[in-house]
Short mmCIF file of C-alpha atoms in Angstrom, two decimals:
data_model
loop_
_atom_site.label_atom_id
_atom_site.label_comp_id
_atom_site.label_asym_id
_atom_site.label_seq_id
_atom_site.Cartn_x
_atom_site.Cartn_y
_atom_site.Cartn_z
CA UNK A 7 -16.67 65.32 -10.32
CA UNK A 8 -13.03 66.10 -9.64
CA UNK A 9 -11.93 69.46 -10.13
CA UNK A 10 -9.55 70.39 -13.06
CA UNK A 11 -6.81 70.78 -10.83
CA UNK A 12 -6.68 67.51 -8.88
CA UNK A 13 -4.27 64.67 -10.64
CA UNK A 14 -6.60 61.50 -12.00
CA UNK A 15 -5.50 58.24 -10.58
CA UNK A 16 -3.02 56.74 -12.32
CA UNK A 17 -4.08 52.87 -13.10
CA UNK A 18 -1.69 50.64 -11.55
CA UNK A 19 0.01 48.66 -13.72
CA UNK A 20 -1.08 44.86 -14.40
CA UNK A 21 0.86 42.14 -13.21
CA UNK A 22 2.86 40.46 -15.54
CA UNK A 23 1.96 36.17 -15.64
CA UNK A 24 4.96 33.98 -14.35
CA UNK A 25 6.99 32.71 -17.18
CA UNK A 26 6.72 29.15 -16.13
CA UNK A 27 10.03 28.40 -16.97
CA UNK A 28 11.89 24.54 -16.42
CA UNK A 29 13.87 26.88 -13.28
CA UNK A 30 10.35 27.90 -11.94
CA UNK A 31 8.63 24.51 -12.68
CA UNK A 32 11.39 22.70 -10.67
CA UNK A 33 10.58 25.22 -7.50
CA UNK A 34 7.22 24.79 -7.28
CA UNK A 35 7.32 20.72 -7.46
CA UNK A 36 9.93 21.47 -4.48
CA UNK A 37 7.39 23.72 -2.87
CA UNK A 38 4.65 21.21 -3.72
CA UNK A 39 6.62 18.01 -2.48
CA UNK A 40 7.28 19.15 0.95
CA UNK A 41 3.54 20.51 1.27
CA UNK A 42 2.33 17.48 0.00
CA UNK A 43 4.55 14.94 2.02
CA UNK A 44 3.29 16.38 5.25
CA UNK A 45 -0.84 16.52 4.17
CA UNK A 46 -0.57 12.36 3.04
CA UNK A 47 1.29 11.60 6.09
CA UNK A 48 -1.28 13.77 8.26
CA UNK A 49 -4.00 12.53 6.11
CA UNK A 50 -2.52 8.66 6.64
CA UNK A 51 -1.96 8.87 9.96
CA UNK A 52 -6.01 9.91 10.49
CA UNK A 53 -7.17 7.14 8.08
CA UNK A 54 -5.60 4.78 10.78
CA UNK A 55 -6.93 5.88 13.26
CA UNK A 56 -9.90 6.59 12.62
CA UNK A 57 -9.82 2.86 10.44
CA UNK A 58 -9.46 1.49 13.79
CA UNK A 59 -11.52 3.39 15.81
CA UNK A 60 -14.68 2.22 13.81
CA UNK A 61 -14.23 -0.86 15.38
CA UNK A 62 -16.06 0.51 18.12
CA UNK A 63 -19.21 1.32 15.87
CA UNK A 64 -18.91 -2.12 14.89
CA UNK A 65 -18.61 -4.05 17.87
CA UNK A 66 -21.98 -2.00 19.49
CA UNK A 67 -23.87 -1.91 15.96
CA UNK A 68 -23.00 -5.07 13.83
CA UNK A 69 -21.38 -7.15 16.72
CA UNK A 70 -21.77 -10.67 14.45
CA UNK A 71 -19.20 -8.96 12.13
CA UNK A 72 -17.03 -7.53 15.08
CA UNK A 73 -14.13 -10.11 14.73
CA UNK A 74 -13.60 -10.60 11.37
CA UNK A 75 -13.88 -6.73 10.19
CA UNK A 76 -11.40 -5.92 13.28
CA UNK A 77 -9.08 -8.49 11.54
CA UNK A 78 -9.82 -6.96 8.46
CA UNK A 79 -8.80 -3.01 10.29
CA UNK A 80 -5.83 -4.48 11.47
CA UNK A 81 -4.40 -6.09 8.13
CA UNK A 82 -4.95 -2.39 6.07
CA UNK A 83 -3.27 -0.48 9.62
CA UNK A 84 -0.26 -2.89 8.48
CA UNK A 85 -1.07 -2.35 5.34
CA UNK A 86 -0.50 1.57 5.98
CA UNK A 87 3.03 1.52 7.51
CA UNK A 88 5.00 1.23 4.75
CA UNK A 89 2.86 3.90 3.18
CA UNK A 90 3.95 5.88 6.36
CA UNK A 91 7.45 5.34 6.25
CA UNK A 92 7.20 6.46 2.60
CA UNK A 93 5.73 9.77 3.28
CA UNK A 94 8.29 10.57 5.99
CA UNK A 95 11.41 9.64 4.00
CA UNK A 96 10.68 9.92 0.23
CA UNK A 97 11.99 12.96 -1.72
CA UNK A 98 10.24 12.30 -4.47
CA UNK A 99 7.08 14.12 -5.44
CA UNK A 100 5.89 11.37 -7.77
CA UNK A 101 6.12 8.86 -5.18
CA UNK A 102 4.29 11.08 -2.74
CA UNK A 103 1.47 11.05 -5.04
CA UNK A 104 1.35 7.76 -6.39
CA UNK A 105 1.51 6.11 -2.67
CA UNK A 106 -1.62 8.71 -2.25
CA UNK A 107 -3.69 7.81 -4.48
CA UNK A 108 -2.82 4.18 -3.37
CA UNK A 109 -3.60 4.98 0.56
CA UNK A 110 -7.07 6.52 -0.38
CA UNK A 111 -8.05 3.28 -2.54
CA UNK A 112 -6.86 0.96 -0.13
CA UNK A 113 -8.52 2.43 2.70
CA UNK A 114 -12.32 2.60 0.58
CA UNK A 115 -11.50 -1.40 -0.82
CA UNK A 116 -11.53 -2.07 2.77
CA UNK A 117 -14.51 -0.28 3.44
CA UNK A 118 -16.12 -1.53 0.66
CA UNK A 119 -15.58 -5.06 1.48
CA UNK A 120 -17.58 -4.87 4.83
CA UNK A 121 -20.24 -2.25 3.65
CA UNK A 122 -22.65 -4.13 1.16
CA UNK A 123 -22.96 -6.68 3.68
CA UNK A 124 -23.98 -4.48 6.64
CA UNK A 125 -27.29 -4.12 8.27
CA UNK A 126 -27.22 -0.44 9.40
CA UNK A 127 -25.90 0.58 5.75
CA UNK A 128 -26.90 4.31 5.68
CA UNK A 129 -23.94 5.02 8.84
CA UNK A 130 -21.49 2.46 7.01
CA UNK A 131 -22.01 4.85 3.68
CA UNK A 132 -21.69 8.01 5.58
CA UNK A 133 -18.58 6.74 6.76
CA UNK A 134 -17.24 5.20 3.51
CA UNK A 135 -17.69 9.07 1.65
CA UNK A 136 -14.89 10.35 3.76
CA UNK A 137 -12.51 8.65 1.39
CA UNK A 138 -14.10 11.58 -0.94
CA UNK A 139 -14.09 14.31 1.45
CA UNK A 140 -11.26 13.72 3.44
CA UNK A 141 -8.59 14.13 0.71
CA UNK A 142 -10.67 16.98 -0.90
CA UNK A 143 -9.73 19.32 2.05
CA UNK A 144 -6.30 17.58 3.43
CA UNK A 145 -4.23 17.05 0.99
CA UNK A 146 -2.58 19.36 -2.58
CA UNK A 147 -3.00 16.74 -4.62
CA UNK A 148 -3.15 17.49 -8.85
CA UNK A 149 -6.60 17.00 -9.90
CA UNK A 150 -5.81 13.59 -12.28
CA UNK A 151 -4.39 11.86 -8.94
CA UNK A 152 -7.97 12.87 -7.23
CA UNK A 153 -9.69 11.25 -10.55
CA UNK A 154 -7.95 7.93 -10.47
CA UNK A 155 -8.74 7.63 -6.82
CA UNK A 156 -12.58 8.44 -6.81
CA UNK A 157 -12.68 6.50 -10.14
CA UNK A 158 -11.17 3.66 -8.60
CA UNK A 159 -13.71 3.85 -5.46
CA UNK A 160 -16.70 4.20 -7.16
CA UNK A 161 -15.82 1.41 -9.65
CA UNK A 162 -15.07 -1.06 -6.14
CA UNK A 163 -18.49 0.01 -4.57
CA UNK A 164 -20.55 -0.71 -7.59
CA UNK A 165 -18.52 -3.71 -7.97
CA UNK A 166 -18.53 -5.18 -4.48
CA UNK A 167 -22.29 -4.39 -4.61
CA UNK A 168 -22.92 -6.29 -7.64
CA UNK A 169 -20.82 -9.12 -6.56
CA UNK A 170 -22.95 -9.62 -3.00
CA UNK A 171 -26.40 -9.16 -4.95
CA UNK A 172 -27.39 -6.09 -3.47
CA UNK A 173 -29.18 -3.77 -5.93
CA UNK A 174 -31.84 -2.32 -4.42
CA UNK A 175 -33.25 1.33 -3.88
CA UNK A 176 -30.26 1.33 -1.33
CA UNK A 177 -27.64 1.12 -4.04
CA UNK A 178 -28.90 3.19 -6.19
CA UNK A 179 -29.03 6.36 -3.33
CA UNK A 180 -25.62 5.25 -2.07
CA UNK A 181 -24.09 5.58 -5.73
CA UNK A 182 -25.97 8.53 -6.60
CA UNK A 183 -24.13 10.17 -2.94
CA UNK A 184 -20.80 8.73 -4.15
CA UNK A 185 -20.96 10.24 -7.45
CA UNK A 186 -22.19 13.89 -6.28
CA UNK A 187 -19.42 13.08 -3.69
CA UNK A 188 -16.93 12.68 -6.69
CA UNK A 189 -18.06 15.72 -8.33
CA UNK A 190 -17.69 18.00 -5.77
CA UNK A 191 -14.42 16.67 -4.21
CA UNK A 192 -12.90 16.92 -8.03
CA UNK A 193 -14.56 20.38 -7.72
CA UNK A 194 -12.93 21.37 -4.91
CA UNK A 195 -9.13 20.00 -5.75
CA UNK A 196 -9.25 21.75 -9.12
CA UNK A 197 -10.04 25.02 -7.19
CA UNK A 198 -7.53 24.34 -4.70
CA UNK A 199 -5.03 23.45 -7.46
CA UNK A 200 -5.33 26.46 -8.98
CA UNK A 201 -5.36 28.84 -6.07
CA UNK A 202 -2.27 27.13 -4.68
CA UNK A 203 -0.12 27.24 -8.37
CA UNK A 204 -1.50 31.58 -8.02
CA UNK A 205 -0.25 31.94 -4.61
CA UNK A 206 3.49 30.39 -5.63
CA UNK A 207 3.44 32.44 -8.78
CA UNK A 208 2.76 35.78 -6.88
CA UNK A 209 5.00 34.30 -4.00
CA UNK A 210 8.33 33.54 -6.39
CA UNK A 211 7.62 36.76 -8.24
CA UNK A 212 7.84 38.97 -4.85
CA UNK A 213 11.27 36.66 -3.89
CA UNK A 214 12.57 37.69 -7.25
CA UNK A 215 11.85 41.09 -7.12
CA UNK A 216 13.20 41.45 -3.32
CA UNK A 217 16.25 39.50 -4.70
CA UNK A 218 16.98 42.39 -7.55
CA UNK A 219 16.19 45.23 -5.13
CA UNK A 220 18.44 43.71 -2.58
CA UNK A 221 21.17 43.33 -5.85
CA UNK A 222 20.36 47.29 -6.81
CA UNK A 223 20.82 48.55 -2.72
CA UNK A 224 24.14 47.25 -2.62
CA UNK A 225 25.29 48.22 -6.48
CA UNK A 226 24.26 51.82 -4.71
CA UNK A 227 26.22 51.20 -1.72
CA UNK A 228 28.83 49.70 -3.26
CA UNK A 229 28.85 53.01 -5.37
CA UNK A 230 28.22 55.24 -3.18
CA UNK A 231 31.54 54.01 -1.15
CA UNK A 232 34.07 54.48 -4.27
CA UNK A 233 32.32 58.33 -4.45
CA UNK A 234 33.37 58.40 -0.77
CA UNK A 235 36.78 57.21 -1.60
CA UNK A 236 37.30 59.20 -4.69
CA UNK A 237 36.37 62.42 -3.10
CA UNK A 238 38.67 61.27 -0.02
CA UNK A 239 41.68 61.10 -2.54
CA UNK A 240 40.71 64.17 -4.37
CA UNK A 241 40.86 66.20 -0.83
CA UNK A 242 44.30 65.00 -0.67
#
């Protein structure tokens, strides 16, 4: 046990919560639109590509459906570029988002259109769940633009499935993956959410503070030089 004489630690004192104020609210959707812009047009930019590189899988793999699903690759690349263009010139958070959400669905209707119809369906699903993964670790996204998105996929992959007849045992694993897929990716953006909207709080509160110690320093100097003065005139 300490000894009488030695000081106890003083506990430090707790940090006071962000007053999420319409000033502060209006920072971090500035903060949150140029993070954002550049994850959907990173995130984009690799659904292309990689979108087009799968053409390769098909033509060695399902080479009767080479031509028509490389058609099929080429119309959503088009597809994409005005989803590009948006992402480098938008200011606009909302639009950032909405043309997110919008990238991710039309990238997995794509994939969904081709996969029920596939003969080597487990590597066609494997592929399709990086609509759920991919966003989950690229992009900020709020959590209700992540739930419209895998909503909207898992409603087109039952769907498609039901509309080409194919119901079997194969269905049923591939929706079970999609849905524990969905769960974790909303998991994972709610988590991320939340660690990002702690980091800006601590961040803004540390500018604010250096802002008012900056203000104090030169209400001292500024002080400090009339003293100067004063004493100056006084010695004259």
């Amino acid at each position: 046990m300490p000894g009488p004489w030695r000081k106890r630690a003083q506990p430090e004192p707790a940090a006071v919560p962000l007053q999420w104020s319409a000033t502060v609210r209006a920072e971090y959707d500035r903060s949150c639109l140029e993070r954002e812009r550049g994850q959907a047009l990173a995130l984009a930019s690799a659904a292309v590509l990689l979108m087009l590189l799968w053409g390769l899988i098909d033509y060695f793999i399902e080479r009767k459906w080479f031509v028509p699903f490389l058609v099929l690759r080429l119309l959503v690349a088009a597809a994409f570029v005005p989803l590009l263009l948006s992402f480098a010139r938008t200011r606009k958070l909302a639009v950032v988002r909405v043309n997110t959400v919008v990238a991710v669905v039309l990238l997995a209707l794509a994939l969904e259109a081709m996969v029920p119809i596939l003969d080597h369906y487990a590597l066609y699903v494997v592929g399709t769940s990086l609509v759920f993964w991919g966003p989950a670790v690229t992009v900020s996204w709020p959590l209700r633009s992540a739930l419209w998105a895998n909503t909207t996929i898992l409603a087109a992959h039952i769907g498609s499935h039901l509309l080409h007849g194919r119901t079997d045992a194969s269905f049923l694993a591939s929706t079970a993956f999609f849905v524990s897929a969905t769960f974790l990716a909303l998991v994972a953006t709610a988590l991320r959410q939340r660690l990002e909207r702690r980091a800006f709080a601590f961040a803004y509160q540390l500018e604010e503070r250096n802002k008012d110690l900056a203000d104090t320093l030169a209400t001292l100097r500024d002080t400090q030089m009339r003293l100067v003065a004063n004493d100056k005139l006084s010695a004259l």
